[in-house]
Coordinates of C-alpha atoms and ligand atoms in Angstrom, one line a residue:
Chain G
M1 CA 59.4 -23.2 104.1
S2 CA 56.4 -22.0 102.1
E3 CA 56.1 -18.4 101.2
L4 CA 53.5 -17.8 104.0
M5 CA 55.8 -19.5 106.5
D6 CA 58.6 -17.2 105.4
K7 CA 56.4 -14.2 106.0
I8 CA 55.4 -15.4 109.5
C9 CA 59.0 -16.0 110.3
L10 CA 60.1 -12.6 109.0
C11 CA 57.3 -10.7 110.8
I12 CA 58.2 -12.4 114.1
E13 CA 61.9 -11.7 113.6
R14 CA 61.2 -8.1 112.8
G15 CA 58.6 -7.7 115.6
K16 CA 55.8 -6.8 113.2
V17 CA 52.8 -7.8 115.3
D18 CA 49.9 -6.9 113.0
K19 CA 48.9 -4.5 110.3
K20 CA 48.1 -1.6 112.6
A21 CA 51.3 -1.9 114.6
P22 CA 53.6 1.2 114.0
Y23 CA 56.7 -0.9 114.5
P24 CA 58.9 -1.5 112.7
P25 CA 58.5 1.8 110.8
D26 CA 59.7 0.4 107.5
M27 CA 56.8 -2.2 107.6
M28 CA 54.1 0.3 108.4
N29 CA 50.6 -0.6 107.0
Q30 CA 51.8 -4.0 105.9
D31 CA 50.3 -7.3 107.2
G32 CA 51.9 -8.7 110.3
A33 CA 52.4 -12.0 112.1
D34 CA 48.7 -11.9 113.1
E35 CA 47.3 -11.6 109.6
Y36 CA 49.7 -14.1 108.1
A37 CA 49.0 -16.7 110.8
R38 CA 45.3 -16.4 110.2
E39 CA 45.9 -16.7 106.4
A40 CA 48.1 -19.7 106.9
I41 CA 45.6 -21.6 109.0
K42 CA 42.9 -20.8 106.5
A43 CA 45.1 -22.1 103.8
G44 CA 45.3 -25.4 105.7
E45 CA 49.0 -25.0 106.7
S46 CA 49.9 -27.5 109.4
P47 CA 50.1 -26.0 112.9
D48 CA 53.4 -27.9 113.4
N49 CA 54.9 -25.9 110.5
I50 CA 53.6 -22.7 111.9
L51 CA 55.2 -23.5 115.2
A52 CA 58.4 -24.4 113.5
A53 CA 58.4 -21.0 111.8
C54 CA 58.0 -19.4 115.2
N55 CA 61.0 -21.3 116.6
T56 CA 63.2 -20.4 113.6
A57 CA 62.3 -16.7 113.9
M58 CA 63.0 -16.7 117.7
E59 CA 66.3 -18.4 117.1
R60 CA 67.3 -15.9 114.4
I61 CA 66.4 -12.9 116.6
G62 CA 68.2 -14.6 119.5
D63 CA 71.3 -14.9 117.5
K64 CA 71.2 -11.3 116.4
F65 CA 70.8 -10.4 120.1
S66 CA 73.9 -12.4 121.1
R67 CA 75.8 -10.5 118.4
N68 CA 74.6 -7.2 119.7
E69 CA 72.8 -6.4 116.5
V70 CA 69.5 -6.0 118.2
F71 CA 68.6 -5.1 121.8
V72 CA 66.0 -6.0 124.4
P73 CA 63.1 -4.0 122.9
E74 CA 63.5 -5.8 119.5
L75 CA 63.5 -9.1 121.3
L76 CA 60.4 -8.1 123.2
M77 CA 58.6 -7.1 120.0
A78 CA 59.5 -10.5 118.4
A79 CA 58.1 -12.3 121.4
R80 CA 55.0 -10.1 121.1
A81 CA 54.6 -11.0 117.4
M82 CA 55.1 -14.7 118.2
N83 CA 52.4 -14.5 120.9
G84 CA 50.0 -13.2 118.3
V85 CA 50.7 -16.3 116.2
M86 CA 50.3 -18.5 119.2
E87 CA 46.8 -17.1 119.8
H88 CA 45.8 -18.6 116.4
L89 CA 47.3 -22.0 117.4
K90 CA 45.5 -22.1 120.7
P91 CA 42.5 -24.2 119.4
F92 CA 45.0 -26.8 118.0
F93 CA 46.8 -27.0 121.4
Q94 CA 43.5 -27.4 123.1
A95 CA 42.4 -30.1 120.7
G96 CA 45.7 -31.9 121.3
N97 CA 46.7 -31.6 117.6
I98 CA 49.9 -30.0 118.6
K99 CA 51.6 -30.2 121.9
T100 CA 53.8 -27.8 123.9
K101 CA 56.9 -29.5 125.3
G102 CA 55.7 -28.8 128.8
T103 CA 55.0 -25.9 131.1
F104 CA 57.7 -23.7 132.7
V105 CA 56.7 -21.6 135.7
L106 CA 59.1 -18.7 136.0
G107 CA 59.5 -15.8 138.4
T108 CA 62.0 -13.5 140.2
V109 CA 62.1 -14.5 143.9
A110 CA 60.8 -12.5 146.8
G111 CA 62.4 -9.1 147.5
D112 CA 64.0 -8.9 144.1
L113 CA 62.7 -6.9 141.2
H114 CA 65.3 -7.5 138.5
D115 CA 63.5 -9.0 135.6
I116 CA 65.3 -8.2 132.4
G117 CA 67.2 -11.5 132.4
K118 CA 64.3 -13.5 133.5
N119 CA 62.2 -12.0 130.7
L120 CA 64.8 -13.0 128.1
V121 CA 64.7 -16.6 129.5
S122 CA 61.0 -16.5 129.2
M123 CA 61.0 -15.4 125.6
V124 CA 63.5 -17.9 124.4
V125 CA 62.0 -20.8 126.3
E126 CA 58.6 -19.9 124.9
G127 CA 60.0 -19.6 121.4
N128 CA 61.3 -23.1 121.8
G129 CA 57.9 -24.6 122.2
W130 CA 57.3 -24.5 126.0
K131 CA 54.3 -22.9 127.6
V132 CA 55.7 -20.3 130.0
V133 CA 53.8 -19.1 133.0
D134 CA 55.6 -15.9 134.1
L135 CA 54.7 -14.9 137.7
G136 CA 56.6 -11.6 137.5
V137 CA 58.9 -10.2 140.2
D138 CA 59.0 -10.3 143.9
V139 CA 57.3 -13.7 143.8
K140 CA 56.7 -15.2 147.3
T141 CA 57.0 -19.0 147.8
D142 CA 53.2 -19.4 148.1
K143 CA 52.7 -18.0 144.7
F144 CA 55.2 -20.5 143.2
L145 CA 53.4 -23.3 145.1
K146 CA 50.0 -22.3 143.8
A147 CA 51.3 -22.2 140.2
I148 CA 52.8 -25.7 140.6
E149 CA 49.5 -27.0 141.8
E150 CA 47.7 -25.3 138.9
H151 CA 50.2 -26.7 136.3
P152 CA 50.9 -30.3 137.3
G153 CA 54.1 -31.7 135.9
C154 CA 55.5 -28.2 135.3
A155 CA 59.2 -27.3 135.7
V156 CA 60.0 -24.2 137.7
G157 CA 62.6 -21.5 137.1
L158 CA 63.7 -19.0 139.8
S159 CA 65.6 -15.9 139.1
A160 CA 67.7 -13.8 141.6
L161 CA 70.1 -11.0 140.9
L162 CA 70.9 -10.0 144.4
T163 CA 73.1 -12.0 146.8
T164 CA 70.7 -11.0 149.5
T165 CA 67.7 -12.5 147.7
M166 CA 69.5 -15.7 147.0
A167 CA 68.6 -16.6 150.6
N168 CA 64.9 -16.2 149.7
M169 CA 65.5 -18.3 146.6
A170 CA 67.0 -21.1 148.7
A171 CA 64.0 -21.0 151.0
T172 CA 61.6 -21.2 148.1
V173 CA 63.5 -24.1 146.5
K174 CA 63.4 -25.9 149.9
R175 CA 59.7 -25.5 150.3
I176 CA 59.0 -26.6 146.7
K177 CA 61.0 -29.7 147.2
E178 CA 59.4 -30.5 150.5
L179 CA 55.9 -30.4 149.0
H180 CA 56.6 -31.4 145.4
A181 CA 59.8 -33.5 145.4
D182 CA 59.4 -34.4 141.8
T183 CA 59.1 -30.9 140.4
V184 CA 62.2 -29.9 138.5
V185 CA 63.6 -26.6 139.8
I186 CA 66.1 -24.6 137.7
V187 CA 67.7 -21.5 139.1
G188 CA 69.5 -18.6 137.4
G189 CA 70.6 -15.0 137.6
A190 CA 74.1 -13.5 137.7
P191 CA 75.1 -14.3 141.3
L192 CA 74.1 -18.0 140.9
S193 CA 76.4 -20.9 140.0
H194 CA 76.2 -24.7 139.7
K195 CA 77.6 -24.9 143.2
A196 CA 75.0 -22.5 144.7
A197 CA 72.2 -24.3 142.9
K198 CA 73.3 -27.6 144.3
E199 CA 73.6 -26.2 147.8
M200 CA 70.1 -25.0 147.7
G201 CA 68.8 -28.3 146.4
A202 CA 67.8 -27.1 142.9
D203 CA 68.0 -29.6 140.1
G204 CA 69.8 -27.3 137.7
Y205 CA 71.5 -24.0 137.0
A206 CA 71.6 -22.2 133.7
A207 CA 73.7 -19.2 132.9
N208 CA 71.6 -18.1 129.9
P209 CA 68.4 -18.8 128.0
Q210 CA 70.0 -21.3 125.6
E211 CA 71.3 -23.5 128.5
T212 CA 67.9 -23.2 130.1
V213 CA 66.3 -24.6 127.0
R214 CA 68.9 -27.4 126.8
I215 CA 68.1 -28.5 130.4
L216 CA 64.3 -28.3 129.8
N217 CA 64.5 -30.2 126.6
S218 CA 66.5 -32.9 128.2
L219 CA 63.6 -33.4 130.6
V220 CA 61.3 -34.3 127.8
G221 CA 63.9 -36.6 126.1
Chain I
M1 CA 83.4 15.7 150.0
T2 CA 85.9 18.1 151.6
D3 CA 87.0 21.2 149.6
Q4 CA 90.3 19.4 149.0
Q5 CA 88.6 16.3 147.6
W6 CA 86.3 18.4 145.5
N7 CA 89.2 20.3 144.0
N8 CA 91.0 17.1 143.4
L9 CA 87.9 15.8 141.6
L10 CA 87.7 18.9 139.4
A11 CA 91.4 18.6 138.7
I12 CA 91.0 15.0 137.6
I13 CA 88.1 15.9 135.4
R14 CA 90.3 18.6 133.8
G15 CA 92.8 15.9 133.0
E16 CA 95.4 16.7 135.6
T17 CA 97.4 14.0 137.2
L18 CA 97.5 13.9 141.1
D19 CA 100.4 12.7 143.2
A20 CA 98.5 9.6 144.4
R21 CA 96.2 7.5 142.2
P22 CA 92.6 8.5 143.1
S23 CA 90.0 6.2 144.4
G24 CA 86.2 6.7 144.7
F25 CA 83.1 4.7 145.4
V26 CA 79.4 5.2 144.9
I27 CA 77.9 4.3 148.3
D28 CA 74.3 4.0 149.4
C29 CA 71.9 1.5 150.9
P30 CA 73.3 -1.7 149.3
W31 CA 76.5 -1.3 151.2
L32 CA 76.4 1.2 154.1
P33 CA 73.8 -0.3 156.5
N34 CA 75.4 -3.7 156.4
W35 CA 78.9 -2.4 156.6
Y36 CA 77.9 -0.2 159.5
G37 CA 76.2 -3.1 161.3
V38 CA 72.5 -2.0 161.2
N39 CA 69.6 -3.4 159.4
I40 CA 68.4 -1.7 156.2
L41 CA 65.1 -0.5 157.7
D42 CA 66.9 1.2 160.6
Y43 CA 69.2 2.9 158.2
F44 CA 66.2 4.4 156.4
S45 CA 64.1 5.3 159.3
N46 CA 66.6 6.7 161.7
D47 CA 68.4 9.8 160.4
E48 CA 71.1 9.6 163.1
I49 CA 72.0 6.1 162.1
W50 CA 72.1 7.2 158.4
L51 CA 74.4 10.1 159.3
E52 CA 76.7 8.1 161.5
A53 CA 77.1 5.4 158.9
N54 CA 78.1 8.0 156.4
L55 CA 80.4 9.7 158.8
K56 CA 82.1 6.4 159.7
A57 CA 82.8 5.8 156.0
I58 CA 84.5 9.2 155.5
R59 CA 86.5 8.8 158.7
E60 CA 87.7 5.3 158.0
F61 CA 88.7 6.0 154.4
P62 CA 89.6 9.7 154.5
D63 CA 91.5 9.6 151.2
T64 CA 88.7 8.0 149.2
L65 CA 86.0 10.0 147.4
F66 CA 82.6 8.9 148.4
L67 CA 80.0 9.8 145.7
P68 CA 77.7 11.5 145.9
G69 CA 78.6 11.7 149.6
F70 CA 75.9 11.7 152.3
W71 CA 73.3 10.4 149.8
S72 CA 69.9 10.9 151.3
E73 CA 67.8 8.2 149.7
F74 CA 65.2 5.5 150.1
G75 CA 66.7 3.1 147.6
M76 CA 64.6 2.5 144.5
C77 CA 61.5 4.0 146.2
T78 CA 62.8 7.6 146.3
E79 CA 61.5 9.0 143.0
P80 CA 58.6 6.6 142.2
S81 CA 57.1 7.4 145.6
A82 CA 56.5 11.0 144.4
F83 CA 54.3 9.5 141.6
G84 CA 52.3 7.6 144.2
A85 CA 53.9 4.2 143.9
R86 CA 53.3 1.6 146.6
C87 CA 56.7 1.2 148.3
S88 CA 57.8 -2.0 150.0
F89 CA 60.4 -1.9 152.8
P90 CA 61.2 -5.4 154.0
A91 CA 63.1 -5.1 157.3
N92 CA 66.5 -6.2 156.0
E93 CA 66.2 -6.2 152.3
F94 CA 66.3 -3.5 149.6
P95 CA 63.1 -1.5 149.2
H96 CA 61.3 -1.5 145.9
A97 CA 58.4 0.4 144.3
H98 CA 55.4 -1.1 142.6
K99 CA 54.0 0.0 139.3
V100 CA 51.6 2.9 139.0
I101 CA 50.9 2.8 135.3
H102 CA 49.1 -0.4 134.2
S103 CA 48.6 0.4 130.5
A104 CA 50.1 2.8 128.0
E105 CA 46.8 4.8 128.0
E106 CA 47.3 5.6 131.7
I107 CA 50.3 7.7 130.7
D108 CA 47.9 10.3 129.4
S109 CA 46.6 11.2 132.8
L110 CA 50.0 11.1 134.6
E111 CA 50.7 14.4 136.4
V112 CA 54.1 15.9 137.2
P113 CA 54.6 15.5 141.0
N114 CA 55.8 18.3 143.2
P115 CA 59.1 17.4 144.6
A116 CA 58.7 19.8 147.5
T117 CA 55.7 18.0 148.9
D118 CA 55.2 14.6 147.2
G119 CA 56.1 11.1 148.3
L120 CA 59.4 10.6 150.2
L121 CA 61.1 13.6 148.6
P122 CA 60.4 16.1 151.4
L123 CA 61.8 13.6 153.9
V124 CA 64.9 13.1 151.7
L125 CA 65.6 16.8 151.6
N126 CA 64.8 17.5 155.2
R127 CA 67.0 14.7 156.4
L128 CA 69.9 16.3 154.5
R129 CA 69.0 19.8 155.7
L130 CA 69.0 18.6 159.4
A131 CA 72.2 16.8 158.9
E132 CA 74.0 19.6 157.1
P133 CA 75.6 21.3 160.2
K134 CA 77.1 18.0 161.2
I135 CA 78.3 17.3 157.7
K136 CA 80.0 20.7 157.6
A137 CA 81.4 20.1 161.0
A138 CA 83.1 17.0 159.6
G139 CA 84.7 19.2 157.0
H140 CA 82.4 18.0 154.2
E141 CA 79.8 19.7 152.0
I142 CA 76.8 18.6 150.1
R143 CA 78.0 18.6 146.5
F144 CA 75.5 16.7 144.3
A145 CA 71.9 16.9 143.3
V146 CA 71.0 13.2 142.9
A147 CA 68.2 11.4 141.1
R148 CA 67.5 8.2 139.3
G149 CA 67.4 8.8 135.5
P150 CA 64.3 9.2 133.4
L151 CA 64.4 5.7 131.7
N152 CA 64.9 4.1 135.1
I153 CA 62.0 5.9 136.6
A154 CA 59.8 5.1 133.6
S155 CA 60.6 1.4 133.9
Y156 CA 59.6 1.6 137.6
L157 CA 56.3 3.3 136.9
M158 CA 55.3 0.9 134.1
G159 CA 57.5 -2.1 134.4
S160 CA 60.6 -2.5 132.3
T161 CA 59.1 -4.8 129.6
E162 CA 56.0 -2.6 129.3
F163 CA 58.0 0.6 129.0
L164 CA 60.4 -0.8 126.4
M165 CA 57.5 -2.1 124.4
A166 CA 55.7 1.3 124.7
M167 CA 58.8 2.9 123.0
M168 CA 58.1 0.7 120.0
M169 CA 54.3 0.4 119.9
T170 CA 53.2 3.8 121.3
P171 CA 56.1 6.1 120.8
D172 CA 54.0 9.2 121.4
R173 CA 52.9 8.0 124.7
A174 CA 56.5 6.9 125.6
H175 CA 57.6 10.5 124.8
R176 CA 54.8 11.9 127.0
L177 CA 56.0 9.7 129.8
M178 CA 59.6 10.9 129.3
R179 CA 58.3 14.5 129.2
V180 CA 56.5 14.2 132.5
I181 CA 59.4 12.5 134.2
T182 CA 61.9 14.9 132.8
D183 CA 59.9 17.9 134.0
F184 CA 59.6 16.3 137.4
L185 CA 63.4 15.6 137.4
N186 CA 64.3 19.2 136.4
A187 CA 62.1 20.5 139.3
W188 CA 63.6 17.9 141.7
I189 CA 67.2 18.8 140.7
D190 CA 66.5 22.5 140.9
L191 CA 64.9 22.2 144.3
Q192 CA 68.0 20.3 145.6
M193 CA 70.3 23.0 144.2
K194 CA 68.2 25.8 145.7
T195 CA 68.1 24.1 149.1
F196 CA 71.9 23.5 149.1
P197 CA 73.9 26.2 147.4
T198 CA 77.0 24.1 147.9
I199 CA 75.8 21.8 145.2
D200 CA 78.0 22.0 142.1
G201 CA 77.3 18.6 140.6
I202 CA 74.4 16.5 139.2
F203 CA 74.4 12.7 139.6
L204 CA 71.9 10.6 137.6
L205 CA 71.6 6.8 137.8
D206 CA 70.1 5.0 134.9
D207 CA 70.7 1.4 134.0
I208 CA 67.9 1.1 131.5
I209 CA 69.8 3.0 128.9
G210 CA 72.0 -0.1 128.8
F211 CA 69.3 -2.3 127.3
I212 CA 68.3 -0.2 124.2
G213 CA 69.8 0.2 120.8
D214 CA 71.1 3.3 119.1
T215 CA 67.8 4.4 117.5
E216 CA 65.9 4.1 120.7
F217 CA 68.7 5.8 122.7
R218 CA 68.8 8.7 120.3
T219 CA 65.0 9.0 120.4
F220 CA 64.1 8.4 124.0
G221 CA 67.4 8.9 125.9
L222 CA 69.7 11.5 124.4
P223 CA 67.3 14.5 124.2
Y224 CA 66.1 14.1 127.8
F225 CA 69.5 13.5 129.2
K226 CA 70.9 16.5 127.4
E227 CA 68.1 18.6 128.9
L228 CA 68.7 17.3 132.4
Y229 CA 72.4 17.9 132.4
D230 CA 72.0 21.3 130.9
K231 CA 72.6 23.1 134.1
D232 CA 75.4 25.3 135.4
V233 CA 77.4 22.8 137.5
S234 CA 81.0 21.6 137.3
V235 CA 80.4 17.9 137.6
K236 CA 77.9 16.0 135.5
F237 CA 78.0 12.4 136.7
L238 CA 76.2 9.4 135.2
H239 CA 76.0 5.8 136.5
N240 CA 75.0 3.0 134.2
D241 CA 76.4 -0.4 135.1
A242 CA 74.4 -2.2 132.5
P243 CA 75.9 -2.5 129.0
C244 CA 77.1 0.9 127.7
R245 CA 78.6 0.4 124.2
V246 CA 75.6 2.1 122.6
S247 CA 75.3 5.1 124.9
A248 CA 79.0 5.8 125.8
P249 CA 79.9 7.6 122.5
Y250 CA 77.2 10.1 123.3
L251 CA 78.4 11.0 126.8
P252 CA 80.4 14.1 125.8
E253 CA 77.4 15.4 123.8
I254 CA 75.1 14.9 126.8
G255 CA 77.6 16.9 128.8
V256 CA 78.6 14.1 131.1
N257 CA 82.1 14.4 132.4
L258 CA 82.2 11.6 135.0
F259 CA 81.0 8.1 134.4
N260 CA 80.5 5.0 136.5
M261 CA 80.2 2.0 134.2
G262 CA 79.7 -1.7 134.5
F263 CA 82.6 -4.0 135.1
E264 CA 82.3 -5.9 131.8
V265 CA 83.6 -3.0 129.7
N266 CA 87.2 -2.1 129.2
L267 CA 88.3 1.3 130.3
N268 CA 90.7 1.8 127.4
E269 CA 87.9 1.1 125.0
L270 CA 85.6 3.5 126.9
K271 CA 88.2 6.3 126.9
E272 CA 88.7 5.8 123.2
V273 CA 85.0 6.1 122.3
T274 CA 84.6 9.2 124.4
G275 CA 87.7 10.8 123.1
N276 CA 89.1 10.8 126.7
R277 CA 86.8 13.7 127.5
V278 CA 85.0 11.8 130.3
T279 CA 86.5 10.8 133.6
M280 CA 85.9 7.1 134.3
L281 CA 85.0 5.8 137.7
G282 CA 85.7 2.1 137.6
N283 CA 85.9 -0.8 137.1
I284 CA 86.9 -3.9 139.0
P285 CA 84.0 -6.3 139.4
P286 CA 81.9 -5.2 142.4
R287 CA 80.2 -8.4 143.5
D288 CA 82.6 -11.1 142.3
V289 CA 85.8 -9.4 143.3
L290 CA 85.4 -6.4 145.7
A291 CA 82.8 -8.2 147.8
S292 CA 83.6 -11.9 147.5
A293 CA 87.3 -12.2 146.8
T294 CA 90.1 -12.4 149.4
P295 CA 92.0 -9.2 150.2
D296 CA 95.0 -10.5 148.2
E297 CA 92.8 -11.1 145.2
V298 CA 91.3 -7.7 145.5
E299 CA 94.7 -6.1 145.6
Q300 CA 95.9 -8.1 142.6
A301 CA 92.8 -7.2 140.6
T302 CA 93.3 -3.6 141.4
R303 CA 97.0 -3.7 140.3
A304 CA 96.0 -5.4 137.2
L305 CA 93.5 -2.7 136.4
V306 CA 96.1 0.0 137.0
E307 CA 98.6 -1.8 134.8
S308 CA 96.0 -2.3 132.0
L309 CA 95.5 1.4 131.4
D310 CA 97.0 2.9 128.3
D311 CA 96.5 6.3 129.8
P312 CA 95.8 6.8 133.5
S313 CA 94.5 10.4 133.1
R314 CA 90.8 11.0 133.9
V315 CA 90.5 7.7 135.8
I316 CA 89.2 7.4 139.4
F317 CA 89.7 3.8 140.5
S318 CA 86.6 2.1 141.8
C319 CA 84.4 -0.8 141.1
G320 CA 82.2 -1.0 138.0
G321 CA 78.9 0.0 139.6
G322 CA 78.0 1.0 143.1
M323 CA 79.6 -0.5 146.1
P324 CA 77.7 -3.8 146.5
P325 CA 76.5 -5.5 149.7
G326 CA 79.1 -7.3 151.8
V327 CA 82.3 -5.4 150.9
S328 CA 84.5 -5.5 154.1
S329 CA 86.8 -2.8 155.3
E330 CA 89.7 -5.2 154.7
N331 CA 88.8 -5.4 151.0
V332 CA 88.5 -1.7 150.6
Q333 CA 91.9 -1.4 152.2
A334 CA 93.3 -4.1 149.9
F335 CA 91.9 -2.1 147.0
L336 CA 93.6 1.0 148.2
R337 CA 96.9 -0.9 148.6
G338 CA 96.6 -2.1 145.1
L339 CA 96.7 1.5 143.9
K340 CA 100.0 2.3 145.8
Ligands
B12_401 C1 69.7 -3.4 135.5 C2 70.0 -3.5 136.9 C3 69.1 -2.9 137.8 C4 67.7 -2.4 137.4 C5 66.7 -3.5 137.2 C6 65.7 -3.3 136.1 C7 64.8 -4.5 135.9 N1 63.6 -4.3 135.8 O1 65.3 -5.6 135.9 C8 67.4 -1.4 138.6 C9 68.0 -0.1 138.4 C10 65.9 -1.2 138.9 C11 68.2 -2.1 139.7 C12 67.8 -2.1 141.0 C13 68.7 -2.5 142.1 N2 69.9 -3.1 141.9 CO1 70.6 -3.7 140.2 N3 71.5 -4.1 138.6 C14 71.2 -4.0 137.4 C15 72.4 -4.5 136.5 C16 73.1 -3.2 136.0 C17 72.1 -5.4 135.4 C18 71.2 -6.6 135.6 C19 70.7 -7.1 134.3 O2 69.5 -6.9 134.0 N4 71.5 -7.7 133.5 C20 71.2 -8.2 132.2 C21 70.5 -9.5 132.2 C22 70.2 -9.9 130.8 O3 71.4 -10.4 132.8 P1 71.0 -11.4 134.0 O4 69.9 -10.7 134.8 O5 72.2 -11.9 134.7 O6 70.2 -12.6 133.3 C23 70.9 -13.6 132.5 C24 71.3 -14.8 133.3 O7 71.7 -14.5 134.6 C25 70.2 -15.8 133.1 N5 69.1 -15.8 134.0 C26 68.5 -14.8 134.6 N6 67.4 -15.2 135.3 C27 67.3 -16.5 135.2 C28 66.4 -17.4 135.7 C29 66.5 -18.7 135.3 C30 65.5 -19.7 135.8 C31 67.6 -19.2 134.5 C32 67.7 -20.6 134.2 C33 68.5 -18.2 134.0 C34 68.4 -16.9 134.4 O8 69.8 -15.6 131.8 C35 69.8 -14.1 131.6 C36 70.0 -13.9 130.1 O9 71.3 -14.3 129.7 C37 73.3 -5.2 137.6 C38 74.8 -5.1 137.4 C39 75.3 -6.0 136.2 N7 76.0 -5.4 135.3 O10 75.0 -7.2 136.2 C40 72.9 -4.5 138.9 C41 72.9 -5.3 140.2 C42 72.3 -6.7 140.0 N8 72.1 -4.5 141.1 C43 72.5 -4.5 142.3 C44 71.8 -3.7 143.3 C45 72.5 -3.7 144.7 C46 70.5 -3.2 143.1 C47 69.7 -2.4 144.2 C48 69.6 -3.1 145.5 C49 70.2 -1.0 144.3 C50 69.6 -0.1 145.2 N9 70.3 1.0 145.5 O11 68.5 -0.2 145.7 C51 68.3 -2.4 143.5 C52 67.4 -3.6 143.8 C53 66.2 -3.4 144.5 C54 65.4 -4.7 144.7 N10 64.6 -4.8 145.8 O12 65.5 -5.6 143.9 C55 73.8 -5.2 142.5 C56 73.6 -6.5 143.3 C57 74.8 -6.7 144.2 C58 74.7 -8.0 145.0 N11 75.8 -8.4 145.5 O13 73.7 -8.6 145.1 C59 74.3 -5.4 141.0 C60 75.1 -6.6 140.7 C61 75.1 -4.1 140.7 C62 76.4 -4.0 141.6 N12 76.7 -2.8 142.1 O14 77.1 -4.9 141.8 N13 69.2 -2.8 139.2

């Protein structure tokens, strides 16, 4: 990796968004992911390499998280820094020079507001090169359907943390499958299981973000 | 809780061993309405139903401590409602509050609500006041001032992601938010204590402390929790069923002497990191065992918990977290058999 790529990677891993960001305190007043990404593009660095640096950084912070060395806020900051880099890559995505692996529409189902796990899934999937459309919490079926129409060919992820809202999840899966039989639906959340996923007609179940990425990547070969 | 139960609780907290192994459960809207056979909205909107459901629990399990006991609440809407949050009450699902702060800048104009008049809080208090004679007639007293914790309320007002990011990106504003919420909570706890002189405990519930690291906990958690628990009461009770390895070592410093944790953590380890100065209320898995397992499996899991303890002092047997939806009376009885 070139020196600039190393810097982008480090800024993402440490959650250093841009020069004016006060976090992390030990990098105060230093350039951040935003500045280095701009510099890299100006220097003619390939967008693919920049994207790869993002993935590496997200993988590193994800590993630290699994080892309890960092916590949710650090992960959120890394994702924020990565999003800053992505902004610079937008023109390349639009021009088709680089491609996302696909679109993942994600949300916590109706009646349920637990979103910490869903947000972790969102960050890791995004860090792995997918475009994530996060619909938030308490997402009614219609909102999922609308997003599917707006993002043809997307995969859909539903999160539920309550046994009571698993019923809403099942209803949403059913409706999606009725109207968009080919749309891949993956479900997750602590009360879910492979068995529950199968019973509600979902295509997959993942217990954590890494498994979610594995399933999604298998869809694009 | 009856006087006898309260005295037992105080004895356990002092480290004394009782004749029978003690059991206790945090009960509220996730369990009571369904167990009592009413829908959740009826439980919230009819004070008689709320009272009868609570009375049925204490009659059916007279030897178990129910904490906080006769908890007057509107689920996760209780405190956010005072800040003006839109509250959704689906007929038979758990209520939830919507955000009131949509950017960190909006924290600057947030005002401290008045717990005597704002949101659902007057209804919470008045329900309890009207029920008090019947609670006393059943031999029980109102023992706890109860509230969601400051980080929990902050994450409701802003959204969990936004609040956690505010800690990192706009720490001054995050502190201002914690200040406003803590001032509000102090007033809310004081009002409960003034209304019910029988209160001798504080119960705060905050899962969001489970998601932050040591630096953030020491900055945005510790000082505010210390302030909130700095009151002249005998029982200082905290619930956090999210991860607790970071915050648990600080419990004695905060003043907490009773803790309801998540089921993933081992009680021996928790007792060690707190120097056995905190009474533990836990910790068989609530959803996957207490609610979903067969009575035999519940009994076995309870026995296994009892046998796993290096030191049974300062332990009240329970599930790790509040009583979840769908726990049958049979499973509670099986749990109690497992303690015999
Ligand atoms: C934190 C928490 C809260 C917070 C939520 C904050 C937030 N913004 O998310 C607050 C305090 C607000 C809360 C509220 C409630 N909660 Co709650 N909560 C929890 C707690 C402690 C942790 C959940 C969590 O975030 N875990 C950490 C994350 C990282 O894990 P995760 O969500 O499982 O996600 C991972 C995987 O499941 C997977 N995944 C998640 N989503 C998805 C999606 C896809 C597509 C895929 C593939 C994978 C995937 O990947 C994630 C990362 O590894 C659990 C207990 C526990 N220890 O699990 C109770 C728990 C879920 N809550 C419970 C209850 C009852 C409630 C309330 C009803 C309580 C009340 N009195 O009102 C309300 C819900 C109101 C509502 N309408 O939704 C119960 C549910 C019981 C049941 N049988 O359903 C639990 C299990 C506690 C218990 N007593 O048993 N809660």
